Short mmCIF file of C-alpha atoms in Angstrom, two decimals:
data_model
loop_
_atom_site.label_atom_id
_atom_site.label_comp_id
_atom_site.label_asym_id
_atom_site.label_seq_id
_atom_site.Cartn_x
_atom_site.Cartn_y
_atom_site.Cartn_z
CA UNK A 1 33.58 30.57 -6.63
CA UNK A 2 30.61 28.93 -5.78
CA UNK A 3 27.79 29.85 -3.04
CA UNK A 4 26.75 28.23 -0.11
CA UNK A 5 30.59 27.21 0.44
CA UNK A 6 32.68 28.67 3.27
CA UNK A 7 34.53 29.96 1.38
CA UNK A 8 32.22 32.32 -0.93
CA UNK A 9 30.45 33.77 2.86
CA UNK A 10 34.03 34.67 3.80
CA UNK A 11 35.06 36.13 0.72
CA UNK A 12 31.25 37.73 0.78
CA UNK A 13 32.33 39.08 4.35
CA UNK A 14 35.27 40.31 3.89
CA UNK A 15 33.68 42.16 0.71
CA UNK A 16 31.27 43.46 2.69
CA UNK A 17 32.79 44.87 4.99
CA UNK A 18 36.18 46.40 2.47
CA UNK A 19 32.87 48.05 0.72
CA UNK A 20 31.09 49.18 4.16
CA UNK A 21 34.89 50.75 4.97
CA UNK A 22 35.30 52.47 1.70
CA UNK A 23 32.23 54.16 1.78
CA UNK A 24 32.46 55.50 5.76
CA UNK A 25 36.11 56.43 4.81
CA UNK A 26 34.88 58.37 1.78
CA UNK A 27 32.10 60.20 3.16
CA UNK A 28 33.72 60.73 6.68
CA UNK A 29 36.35 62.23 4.87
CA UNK A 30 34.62 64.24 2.70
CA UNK A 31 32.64 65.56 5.25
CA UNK A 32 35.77 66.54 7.17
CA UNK A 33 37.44 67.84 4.83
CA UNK A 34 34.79 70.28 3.67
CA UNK A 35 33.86 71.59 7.34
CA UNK A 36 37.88 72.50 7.71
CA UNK A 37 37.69 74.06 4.37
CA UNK A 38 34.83 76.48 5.20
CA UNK A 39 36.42 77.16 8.57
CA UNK A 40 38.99 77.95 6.86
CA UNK A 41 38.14 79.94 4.41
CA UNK A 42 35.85 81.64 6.92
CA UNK A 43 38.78 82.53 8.97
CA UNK A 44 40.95 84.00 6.27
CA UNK A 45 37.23 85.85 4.77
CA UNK A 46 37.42 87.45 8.37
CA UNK A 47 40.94 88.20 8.26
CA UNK A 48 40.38 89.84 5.01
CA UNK A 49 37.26 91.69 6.16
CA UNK A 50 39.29 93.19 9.19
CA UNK A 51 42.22 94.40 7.05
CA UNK A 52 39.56 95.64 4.09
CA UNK A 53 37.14 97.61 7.61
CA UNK A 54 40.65 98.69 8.61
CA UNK A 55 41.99 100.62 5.17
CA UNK A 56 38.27 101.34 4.33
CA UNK A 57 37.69 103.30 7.25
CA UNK A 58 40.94 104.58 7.16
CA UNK A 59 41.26 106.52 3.83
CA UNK A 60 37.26 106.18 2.93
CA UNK A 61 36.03 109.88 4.01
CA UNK A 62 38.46 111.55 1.53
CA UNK A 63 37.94 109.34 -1.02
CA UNK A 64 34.19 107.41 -0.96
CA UNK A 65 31.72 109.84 -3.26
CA UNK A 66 28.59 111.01 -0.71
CA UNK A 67 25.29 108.66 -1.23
CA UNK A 68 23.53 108.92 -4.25
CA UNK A 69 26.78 110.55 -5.72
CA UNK A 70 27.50 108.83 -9.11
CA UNK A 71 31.26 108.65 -9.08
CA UNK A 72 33.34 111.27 -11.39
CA UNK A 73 35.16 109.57 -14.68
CA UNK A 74 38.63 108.45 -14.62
CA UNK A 75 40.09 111.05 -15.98
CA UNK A 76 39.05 113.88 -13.21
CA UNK A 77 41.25 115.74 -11.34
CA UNK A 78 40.82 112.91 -7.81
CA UNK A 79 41.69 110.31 -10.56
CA UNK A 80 45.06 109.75 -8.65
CA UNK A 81 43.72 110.05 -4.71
CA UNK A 82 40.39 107.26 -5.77
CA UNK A 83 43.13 105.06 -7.99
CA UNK A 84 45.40 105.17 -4.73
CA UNK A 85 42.16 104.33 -2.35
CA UNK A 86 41.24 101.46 -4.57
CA UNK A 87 44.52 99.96 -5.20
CA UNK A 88 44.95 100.01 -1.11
CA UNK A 89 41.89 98.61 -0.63
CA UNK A 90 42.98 95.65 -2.80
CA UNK A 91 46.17 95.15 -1.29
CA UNK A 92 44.61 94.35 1.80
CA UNK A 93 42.70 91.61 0.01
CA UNK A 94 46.13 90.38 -1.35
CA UNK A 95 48.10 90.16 1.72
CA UNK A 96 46.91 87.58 3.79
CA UNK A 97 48.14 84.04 2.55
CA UNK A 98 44.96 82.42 0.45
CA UNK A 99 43.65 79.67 -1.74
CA UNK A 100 40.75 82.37 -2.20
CA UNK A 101 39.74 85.27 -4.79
CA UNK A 102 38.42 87.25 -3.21
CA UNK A 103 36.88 90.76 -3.90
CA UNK A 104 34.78 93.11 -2.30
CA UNK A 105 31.57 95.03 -2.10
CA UNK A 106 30.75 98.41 -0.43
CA UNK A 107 27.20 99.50 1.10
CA UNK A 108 26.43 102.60 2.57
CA UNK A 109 23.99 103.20 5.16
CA UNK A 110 20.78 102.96 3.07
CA UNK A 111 22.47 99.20 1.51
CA UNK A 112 22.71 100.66 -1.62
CA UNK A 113 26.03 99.90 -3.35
CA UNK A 114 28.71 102.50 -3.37
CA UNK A 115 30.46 102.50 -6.46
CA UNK A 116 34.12 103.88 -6.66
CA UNK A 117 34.64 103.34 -10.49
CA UNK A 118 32.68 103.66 -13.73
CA UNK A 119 30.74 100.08 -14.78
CA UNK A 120 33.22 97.50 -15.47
CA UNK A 121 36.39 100.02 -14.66
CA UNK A 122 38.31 97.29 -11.93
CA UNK A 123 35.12 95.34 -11.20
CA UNK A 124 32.97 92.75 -12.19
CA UNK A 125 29.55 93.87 -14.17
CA UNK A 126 27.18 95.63 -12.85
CA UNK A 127 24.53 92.61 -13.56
CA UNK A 128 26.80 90.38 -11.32
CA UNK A 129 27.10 93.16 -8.47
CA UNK A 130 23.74 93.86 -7.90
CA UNK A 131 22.68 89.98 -7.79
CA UNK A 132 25.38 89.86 -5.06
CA UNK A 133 23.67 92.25 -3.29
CA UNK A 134 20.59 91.04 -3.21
CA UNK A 135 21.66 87.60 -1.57
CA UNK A 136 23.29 89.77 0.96
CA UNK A 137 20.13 92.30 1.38
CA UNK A 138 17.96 89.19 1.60
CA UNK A 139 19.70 88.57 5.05
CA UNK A 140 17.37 89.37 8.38
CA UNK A 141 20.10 90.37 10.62
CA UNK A 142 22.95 93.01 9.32
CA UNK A 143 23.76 94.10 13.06
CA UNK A 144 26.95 91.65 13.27
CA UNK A 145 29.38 89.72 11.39
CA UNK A 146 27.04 87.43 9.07
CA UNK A 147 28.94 84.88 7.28
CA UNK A 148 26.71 83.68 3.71
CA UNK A 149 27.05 80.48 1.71
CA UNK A 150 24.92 81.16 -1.90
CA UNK A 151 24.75 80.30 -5.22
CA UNK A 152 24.70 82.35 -8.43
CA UNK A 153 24.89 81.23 -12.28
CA UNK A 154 26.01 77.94 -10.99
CA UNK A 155 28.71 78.40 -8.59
CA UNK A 156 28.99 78.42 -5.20
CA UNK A 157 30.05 82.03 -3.40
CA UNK A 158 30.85 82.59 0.30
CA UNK A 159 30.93 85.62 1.95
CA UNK A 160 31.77 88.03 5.03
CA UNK A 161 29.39 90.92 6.29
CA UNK A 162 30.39 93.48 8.11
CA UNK A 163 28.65 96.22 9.37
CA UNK A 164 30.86 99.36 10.17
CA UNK A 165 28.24 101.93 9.84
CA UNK A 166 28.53 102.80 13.81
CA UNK A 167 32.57 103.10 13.16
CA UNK A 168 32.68 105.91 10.32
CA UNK A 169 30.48 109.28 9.84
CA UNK A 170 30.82 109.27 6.08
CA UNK A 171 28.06 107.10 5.14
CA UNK A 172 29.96 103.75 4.73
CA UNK A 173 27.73 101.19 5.91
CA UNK A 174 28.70 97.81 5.35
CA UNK A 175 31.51 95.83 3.42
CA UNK A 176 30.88 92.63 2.20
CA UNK A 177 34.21 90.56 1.07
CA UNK A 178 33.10 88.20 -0.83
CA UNK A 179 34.78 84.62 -2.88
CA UNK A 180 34.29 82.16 -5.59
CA UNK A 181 34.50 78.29 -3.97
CA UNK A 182 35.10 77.06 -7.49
CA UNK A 183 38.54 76.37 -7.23
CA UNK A 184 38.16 75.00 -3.76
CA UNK A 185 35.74 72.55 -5.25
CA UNK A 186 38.04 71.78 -8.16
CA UNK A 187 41.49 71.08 -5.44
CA UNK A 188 38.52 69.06 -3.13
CA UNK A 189 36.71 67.18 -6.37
CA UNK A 190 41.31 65.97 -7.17
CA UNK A 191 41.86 65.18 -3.50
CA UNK A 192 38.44 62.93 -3.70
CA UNK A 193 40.10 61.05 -7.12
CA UNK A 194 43.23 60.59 -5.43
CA UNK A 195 41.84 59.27 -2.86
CA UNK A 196 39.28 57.06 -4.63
CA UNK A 197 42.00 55.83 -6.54
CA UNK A 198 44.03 54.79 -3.03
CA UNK A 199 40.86 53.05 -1.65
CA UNK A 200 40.47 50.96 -5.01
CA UNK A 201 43.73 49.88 -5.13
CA UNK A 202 43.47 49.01 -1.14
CA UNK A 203 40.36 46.72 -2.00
CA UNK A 204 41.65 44.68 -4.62
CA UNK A 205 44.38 44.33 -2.50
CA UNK A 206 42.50 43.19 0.30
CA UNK A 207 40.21 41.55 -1.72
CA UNK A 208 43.19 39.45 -3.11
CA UNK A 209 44.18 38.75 0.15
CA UNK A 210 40.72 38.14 1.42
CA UNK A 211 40.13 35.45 -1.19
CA UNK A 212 43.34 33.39 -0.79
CA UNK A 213 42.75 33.80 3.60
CA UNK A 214 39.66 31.95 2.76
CA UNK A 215 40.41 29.74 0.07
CA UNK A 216 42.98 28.32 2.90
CA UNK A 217 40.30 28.39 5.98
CA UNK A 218 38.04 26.27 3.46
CA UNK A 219 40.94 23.70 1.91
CA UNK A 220 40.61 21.68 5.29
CA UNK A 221 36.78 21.21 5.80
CA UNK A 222 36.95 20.58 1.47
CA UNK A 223 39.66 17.46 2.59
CA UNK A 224 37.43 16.93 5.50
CA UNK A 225 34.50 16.45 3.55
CA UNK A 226 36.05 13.75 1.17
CA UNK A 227 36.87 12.10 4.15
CA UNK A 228 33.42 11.72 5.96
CA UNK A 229 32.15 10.95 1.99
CA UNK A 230 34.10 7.45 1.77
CA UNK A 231 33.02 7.11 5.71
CA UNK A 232 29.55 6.94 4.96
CA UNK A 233 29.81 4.88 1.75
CA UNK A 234 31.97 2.45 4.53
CA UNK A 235 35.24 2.69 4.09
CA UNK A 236 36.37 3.29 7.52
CA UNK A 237 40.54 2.54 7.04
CA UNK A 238 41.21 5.55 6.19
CA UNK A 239 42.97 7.92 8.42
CA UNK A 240 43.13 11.94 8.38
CA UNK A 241 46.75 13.34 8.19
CA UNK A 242 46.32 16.42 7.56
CA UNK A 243 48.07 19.68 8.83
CA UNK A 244 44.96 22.31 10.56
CA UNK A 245 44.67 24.87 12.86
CA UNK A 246 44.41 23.84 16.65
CA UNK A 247 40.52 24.37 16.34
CA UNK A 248 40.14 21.69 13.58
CA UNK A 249 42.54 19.31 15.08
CA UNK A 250 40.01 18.05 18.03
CA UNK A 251 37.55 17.62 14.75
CA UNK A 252 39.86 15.31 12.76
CA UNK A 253 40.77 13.82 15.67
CA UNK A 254 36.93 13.08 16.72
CA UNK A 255 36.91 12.05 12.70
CA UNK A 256 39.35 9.44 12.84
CA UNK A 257 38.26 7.93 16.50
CA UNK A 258 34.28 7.64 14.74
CA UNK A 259 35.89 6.10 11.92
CA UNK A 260 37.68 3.21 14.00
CA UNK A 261 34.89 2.65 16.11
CA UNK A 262 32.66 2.31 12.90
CA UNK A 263 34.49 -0.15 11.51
CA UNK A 264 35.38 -1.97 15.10
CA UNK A 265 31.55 -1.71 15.11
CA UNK A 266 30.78 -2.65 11.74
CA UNK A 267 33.14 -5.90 11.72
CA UNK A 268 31.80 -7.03 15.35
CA UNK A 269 28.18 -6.61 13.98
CA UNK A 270 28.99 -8.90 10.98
CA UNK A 271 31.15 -10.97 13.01
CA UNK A 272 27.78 -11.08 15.35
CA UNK A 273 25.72 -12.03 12.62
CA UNK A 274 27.72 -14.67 11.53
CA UNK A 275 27.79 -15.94 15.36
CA UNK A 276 24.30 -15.94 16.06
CA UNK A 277 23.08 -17.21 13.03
CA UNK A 278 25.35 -20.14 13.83
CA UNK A 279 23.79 -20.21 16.94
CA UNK A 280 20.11 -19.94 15.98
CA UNK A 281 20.49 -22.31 13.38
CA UNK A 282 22.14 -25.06 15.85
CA UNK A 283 19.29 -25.37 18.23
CA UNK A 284 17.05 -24.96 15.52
CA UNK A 285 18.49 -28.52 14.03
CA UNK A 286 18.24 -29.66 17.27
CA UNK A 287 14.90 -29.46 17.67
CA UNK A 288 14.36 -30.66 13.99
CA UNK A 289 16.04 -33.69 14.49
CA UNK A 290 14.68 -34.69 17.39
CA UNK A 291 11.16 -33.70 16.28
CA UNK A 292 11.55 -35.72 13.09
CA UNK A 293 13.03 -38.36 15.49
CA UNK A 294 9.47 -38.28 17.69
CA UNK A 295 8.05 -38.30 14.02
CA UNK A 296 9.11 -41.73 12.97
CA UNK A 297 9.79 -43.45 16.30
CA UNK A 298 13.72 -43.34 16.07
CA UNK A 299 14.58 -41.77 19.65
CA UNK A 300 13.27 -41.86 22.46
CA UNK A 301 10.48 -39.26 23.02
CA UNK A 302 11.66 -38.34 27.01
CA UNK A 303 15.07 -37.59 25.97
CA UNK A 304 13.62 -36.04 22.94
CA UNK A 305 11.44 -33.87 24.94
CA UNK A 306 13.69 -32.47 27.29
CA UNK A 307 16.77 -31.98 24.48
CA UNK A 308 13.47 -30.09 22.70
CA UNK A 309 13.11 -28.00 25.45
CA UNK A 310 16.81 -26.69 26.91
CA UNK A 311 17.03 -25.72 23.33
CA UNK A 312 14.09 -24.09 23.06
CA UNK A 313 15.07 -22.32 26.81
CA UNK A 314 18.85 -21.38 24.73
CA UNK A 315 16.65 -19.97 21.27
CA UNK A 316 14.30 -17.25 23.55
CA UNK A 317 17.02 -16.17 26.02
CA UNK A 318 19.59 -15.55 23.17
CA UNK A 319 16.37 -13.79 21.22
CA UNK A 320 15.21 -12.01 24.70
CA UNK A 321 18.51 -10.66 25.36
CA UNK A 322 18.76 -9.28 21.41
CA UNK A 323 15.11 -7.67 21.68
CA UNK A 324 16.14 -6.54 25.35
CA UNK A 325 18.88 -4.49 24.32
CA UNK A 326 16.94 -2.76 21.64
CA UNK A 327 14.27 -1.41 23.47
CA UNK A 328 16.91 0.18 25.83
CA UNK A 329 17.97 2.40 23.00
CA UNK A 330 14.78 3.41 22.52
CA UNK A 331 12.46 5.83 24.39
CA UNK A 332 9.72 3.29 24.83
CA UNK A 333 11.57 1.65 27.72
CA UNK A 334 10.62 3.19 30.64
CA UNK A 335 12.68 3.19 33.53
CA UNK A 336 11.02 2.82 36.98
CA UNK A 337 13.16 4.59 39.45
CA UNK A 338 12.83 3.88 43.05
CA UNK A 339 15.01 4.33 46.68
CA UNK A 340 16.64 1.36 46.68
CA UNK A 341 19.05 -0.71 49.73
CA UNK A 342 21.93 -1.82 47.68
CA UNK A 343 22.99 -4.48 50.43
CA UNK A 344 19.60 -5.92 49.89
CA UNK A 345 19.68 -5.54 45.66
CA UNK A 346 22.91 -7.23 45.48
CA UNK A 347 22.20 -9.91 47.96
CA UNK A 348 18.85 -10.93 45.62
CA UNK A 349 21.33 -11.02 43.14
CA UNK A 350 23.84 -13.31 44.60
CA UNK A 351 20.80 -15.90 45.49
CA UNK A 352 19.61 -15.66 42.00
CA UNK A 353 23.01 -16.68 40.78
CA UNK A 354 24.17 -19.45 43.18
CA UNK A 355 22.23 -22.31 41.82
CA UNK A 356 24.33 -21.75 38.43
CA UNK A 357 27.80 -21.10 40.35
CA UNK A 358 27.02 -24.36 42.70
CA UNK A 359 26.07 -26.00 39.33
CA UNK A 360 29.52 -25.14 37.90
CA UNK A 361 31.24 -26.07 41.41
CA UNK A 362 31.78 -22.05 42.16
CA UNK A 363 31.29 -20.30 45.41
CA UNK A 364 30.08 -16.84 45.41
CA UNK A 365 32.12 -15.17 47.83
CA UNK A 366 30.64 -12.01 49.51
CA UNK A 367 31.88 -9.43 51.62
CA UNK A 368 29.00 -6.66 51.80
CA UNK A 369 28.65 -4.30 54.74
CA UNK A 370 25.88 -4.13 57.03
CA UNK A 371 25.53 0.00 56.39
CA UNK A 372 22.98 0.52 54.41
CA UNK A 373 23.17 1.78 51.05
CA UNK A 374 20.20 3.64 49.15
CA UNK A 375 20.48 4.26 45.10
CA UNK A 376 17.90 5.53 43.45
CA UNK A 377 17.21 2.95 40.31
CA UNK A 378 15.10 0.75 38.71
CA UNK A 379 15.22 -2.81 40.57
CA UNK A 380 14.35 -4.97 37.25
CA UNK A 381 16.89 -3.63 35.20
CA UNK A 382 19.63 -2.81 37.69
CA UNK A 383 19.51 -5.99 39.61
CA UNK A 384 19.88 -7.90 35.43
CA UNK A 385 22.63 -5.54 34.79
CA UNK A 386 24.62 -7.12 37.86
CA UNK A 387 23.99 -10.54 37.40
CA UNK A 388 24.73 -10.51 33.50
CA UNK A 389 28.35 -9.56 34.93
CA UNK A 390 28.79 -12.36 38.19
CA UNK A 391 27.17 -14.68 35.64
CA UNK A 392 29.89 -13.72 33.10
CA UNK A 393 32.59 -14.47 35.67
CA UNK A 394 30.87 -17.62 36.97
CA UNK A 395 31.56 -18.93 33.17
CA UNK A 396 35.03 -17.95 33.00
CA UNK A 397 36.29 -18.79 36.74
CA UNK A 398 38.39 -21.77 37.94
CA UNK A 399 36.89 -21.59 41.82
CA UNK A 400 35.31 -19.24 43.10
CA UNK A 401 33.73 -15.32 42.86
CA UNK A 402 34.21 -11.95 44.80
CA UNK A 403 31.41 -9.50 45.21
CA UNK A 404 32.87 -6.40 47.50
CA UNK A 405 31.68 -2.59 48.46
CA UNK A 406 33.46 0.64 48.77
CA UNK A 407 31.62 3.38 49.87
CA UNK A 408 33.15 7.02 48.76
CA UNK A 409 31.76 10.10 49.26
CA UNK A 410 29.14 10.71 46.93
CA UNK A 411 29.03 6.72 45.00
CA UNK A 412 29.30 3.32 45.72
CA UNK A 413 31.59 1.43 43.75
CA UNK A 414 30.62 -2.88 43.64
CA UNK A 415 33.64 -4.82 42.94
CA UNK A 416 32.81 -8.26 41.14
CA UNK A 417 36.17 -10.48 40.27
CA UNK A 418 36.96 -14.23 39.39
CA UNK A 419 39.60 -16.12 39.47
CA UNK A 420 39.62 -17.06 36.07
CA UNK A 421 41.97 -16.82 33.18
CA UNK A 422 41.12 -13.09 32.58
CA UNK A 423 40.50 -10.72 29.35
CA UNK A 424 43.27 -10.85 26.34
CA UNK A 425 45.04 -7.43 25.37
CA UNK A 426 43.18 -7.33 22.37
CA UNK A 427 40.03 -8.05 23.65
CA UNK A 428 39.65 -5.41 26.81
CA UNK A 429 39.08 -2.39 24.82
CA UNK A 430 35.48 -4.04 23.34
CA UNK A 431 33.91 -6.09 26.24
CA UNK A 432 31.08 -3.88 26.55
CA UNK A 433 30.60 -3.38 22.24
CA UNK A 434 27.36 -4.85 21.32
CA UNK A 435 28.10 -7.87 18.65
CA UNK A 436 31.41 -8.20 19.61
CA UNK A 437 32.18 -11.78 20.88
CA UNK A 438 35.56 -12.74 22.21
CA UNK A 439 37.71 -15.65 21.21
CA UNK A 440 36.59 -17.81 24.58
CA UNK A 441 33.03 -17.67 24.08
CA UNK A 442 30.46 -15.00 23.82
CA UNK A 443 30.89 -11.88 26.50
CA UNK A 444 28.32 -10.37 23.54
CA UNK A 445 24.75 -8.98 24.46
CA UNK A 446 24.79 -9.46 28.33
CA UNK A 447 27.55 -6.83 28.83
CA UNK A 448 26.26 -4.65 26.42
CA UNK A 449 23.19 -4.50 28.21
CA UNK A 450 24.83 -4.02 31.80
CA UNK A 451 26.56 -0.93 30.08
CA UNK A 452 23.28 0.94 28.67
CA UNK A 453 21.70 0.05 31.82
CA UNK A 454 24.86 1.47 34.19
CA UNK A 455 24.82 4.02 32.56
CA UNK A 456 21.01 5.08 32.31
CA UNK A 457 21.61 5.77 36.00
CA UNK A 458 24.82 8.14 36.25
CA UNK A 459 26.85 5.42 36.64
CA UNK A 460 29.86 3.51 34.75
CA UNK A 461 31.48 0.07 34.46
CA UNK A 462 34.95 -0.46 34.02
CA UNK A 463 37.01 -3.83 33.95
CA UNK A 464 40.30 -5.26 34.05
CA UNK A 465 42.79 -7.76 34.78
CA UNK A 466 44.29 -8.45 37.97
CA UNK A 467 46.98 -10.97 38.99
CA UNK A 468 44.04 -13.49 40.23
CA UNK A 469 41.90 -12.97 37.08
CA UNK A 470 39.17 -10.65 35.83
CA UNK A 471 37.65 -7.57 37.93
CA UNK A 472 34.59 -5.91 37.20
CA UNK A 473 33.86 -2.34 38.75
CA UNK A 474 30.12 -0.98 38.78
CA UNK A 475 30.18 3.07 39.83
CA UNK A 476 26.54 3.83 41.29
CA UNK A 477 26.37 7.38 42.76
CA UNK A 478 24.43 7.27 46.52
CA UNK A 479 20.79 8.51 46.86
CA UNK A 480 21.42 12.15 48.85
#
């Protein structure tokens, strides 16, 4: 699997975090497990301890051996009244129900160790014994139930204290009961295997899982990816059909809408360049021919002259418009925004554009109101983005051309329409597409221009065909 994919920082994740959960399950349940052990155990040490006080205290001034007594062999006469006080004394060790092996330990008053038997007679050595009671002598406070966790020779003891030298007057003093935590650590160390084991087999599992959730979250944007490849290298038929997820489906859908535009875009542009170069190099003959004609005295130089020059007019508008629309995309075209009356904007319009409408036997029809109007805009570019679209219909209409107003609530909406033949099916969608030029003639740079411009001020245009022609709609909103 390689890095720096998708699906490697999922997978990486999803690791993560199956680790991160393993280890806080682990611990957390170690720890938990261990505190309800020692409670436990603590609980059935002080169960113990308060059956052990109970039969100590019961039978312990016939049978105990004064302080500093050393106990009689095992073969005196009490043989059978000491065997009978020991053997009680460990059944109520045995009773209670118990994981633990536990034993006991007898102080008297002084803490010295009472011993009922002989060295090694029923008890542990003597060695042992006393190092047990030193842990427990090291304690500061012997006035209450103590509970002890300590080590000796390696393994881990817990114990009870309990002082009963107020209960008696036969110089028993404390009893300390007293357990080995090696086989709880043993049944804890096999729970922790078991359940390292579980957890193991729960992350590959996941794991598993993990890697094929992500190996299918990646498959799209790996499909997607080929796709956009052969986009930029400009192949733009291709269409994504693909089944995804509802939150990739808006992306191949964006996809495949950037890919027709591209290639709308990138066979108007060539289209374009084919066009104008056609139309550069016409004018340019023009002029060459007649120049050459002036040259060598073959035309007249008047008509020369003035052919010279509507040409030369046709070869800087046409390069004007092309350098115009350019700098709009850029950000070294400053706009110059300024309250503005609309009435009067689209009226210097209209008188700009009536010598070429009379010219081409149109009338300009108007019907503006008298309110007035204010936009903020930039006059130049505004007032060049309306007549690029009346001088668009003026080419295409039969008679005549309607400029109207509607005023709405927060924009002004100027309605320019002809009479004309209107737009083809085909050709609506593009109008406004730089390069594009229709089959009638060239709609190309002007309307492209009206667009960026329209829009550079919170605006839109919009057109259409109506049963009289072509309509144009220019959305302004209204200085507040």
């Amino acid at each position: 699997m390689k890095r720096n994919t998708i699906k490697w920082r999922i997978f990486k994740y999803n690791l993560i975090v199956i680790i991160t959960l393993i280890t806080l399950v682990a611990i957390i349940f170690n720890i938990t497990v261990r505190m309800y052990i020692e409670r436990d155990i603590l609980e059935q040490l002080s169960k113990i301890a308060s059956r052990t006080e109970h039969a100590a205290l019961q039978q312990g001034r016939d049978f105990l051996p004064k302080p500093g007594q050393i106990p009689p062999p095992p073969d005196d006469q009490n043989d059978n009244g000491l065997f009978r006080y020991y053997f009680m004394l460990d059944r109520s060790l045995r009773e209670p129900l118990s994981v633990l092996n536990a034993d006991y330990i007898l102080l008297d008053k002084d803490k010295n160790r009472i011993t009922l038997f002989p060295e090694g007679f029923f008890t542990p050595s003597t060695k042992f014994l006393d190092q047990m009671t030193n842990e427990i002598k090291k304690l500061q406070n012997l006035n209450s139930e103590t509970y002890l966790n300590f080590y000796l020779s390696g393994t881990e003891y817990i114990a009870v204290v309990k002082p009963v030298y107020q209960k008696n007057s036969f110089g028993l003093g404390w009893i300390i009961i007293y357990s080995s935590l090696q086989k709880v650590n043993q049944l804890q160390w096999v729970i922790n295997l078991i359940l390292l084991a579980i957890l193991i087999l729960s992350a590959l599992i996941t794991a598993l899982i993990s890697s094929q959730v992500s190996k299918k979250i990646s498959s799209p944007f790996s499909s997607l990816n080929q796709h956009i490849k052969a986009i930029a290298e400009r192949n733009f038929g291709t269409k994504i059909h693909m089944p995804v997820d509802d939150e990739l489906q808006e992306l191949v859908n964006n996809i495949n809408i950037m890919s027709d535009k591209l290639e709308t875009y990138d066979k108007a542009q060539k289209t374009f360049l084919q066009n104008v170069s056609h139309e550069l190099r016409t004018p340019l003959m023009s002029i060459q021919s007649y120049a050459e004609g002036i040259k060598y005295g073959v035309v007249d130089s008047s008509t020369a002259v003035e052919v010279i020059i509507e040409e030369t007019k046709r070869l800087t508008h046409m390069i004007e418009d092309l350098l115009y629309l350019s700098r709009l995309d850029t950000i070294e075209e400053n706009y110059h925004f300024n309250n503005l009356d609309l009435n009067d904007l689209i009226k210097s319009c209209i008188e700009r554009m009536n010598g070429i409408a009379i010219k081409n036997n149109i009338k300009i029809i108007h019907n503006i109101a008298d309110e007035k109007i204010e936009v903020y805009a930039d006059e130049e570019k505004l007032s060049r983005a309306i007549t690029n679209v009346i001088s668009n219909c003026i080419r295409y209409a039969k008679s005549s051309v309607t400029i109207s107003k509607i005023t709405e609530k927060n924009n002004v909406k100027i309605i320019i329409e002809d009479d004309g033949p209107g737009f083809d099916a085909d050709e609506l969608p593009n109008i406004f597409e730089r390069f594009y030029m229709g089959k009638k003639g060239n709609f190309g740079l002007g309307m492209a221009i009206s667009k960026n411009v329209i829009q550079k001020h919170g605006g839109k245009i919009t057109a259409k065909n109506t049963e009289t022609g072509a309509m144009f709609i220019i959305e302004l909103p209204i200085n507040s």
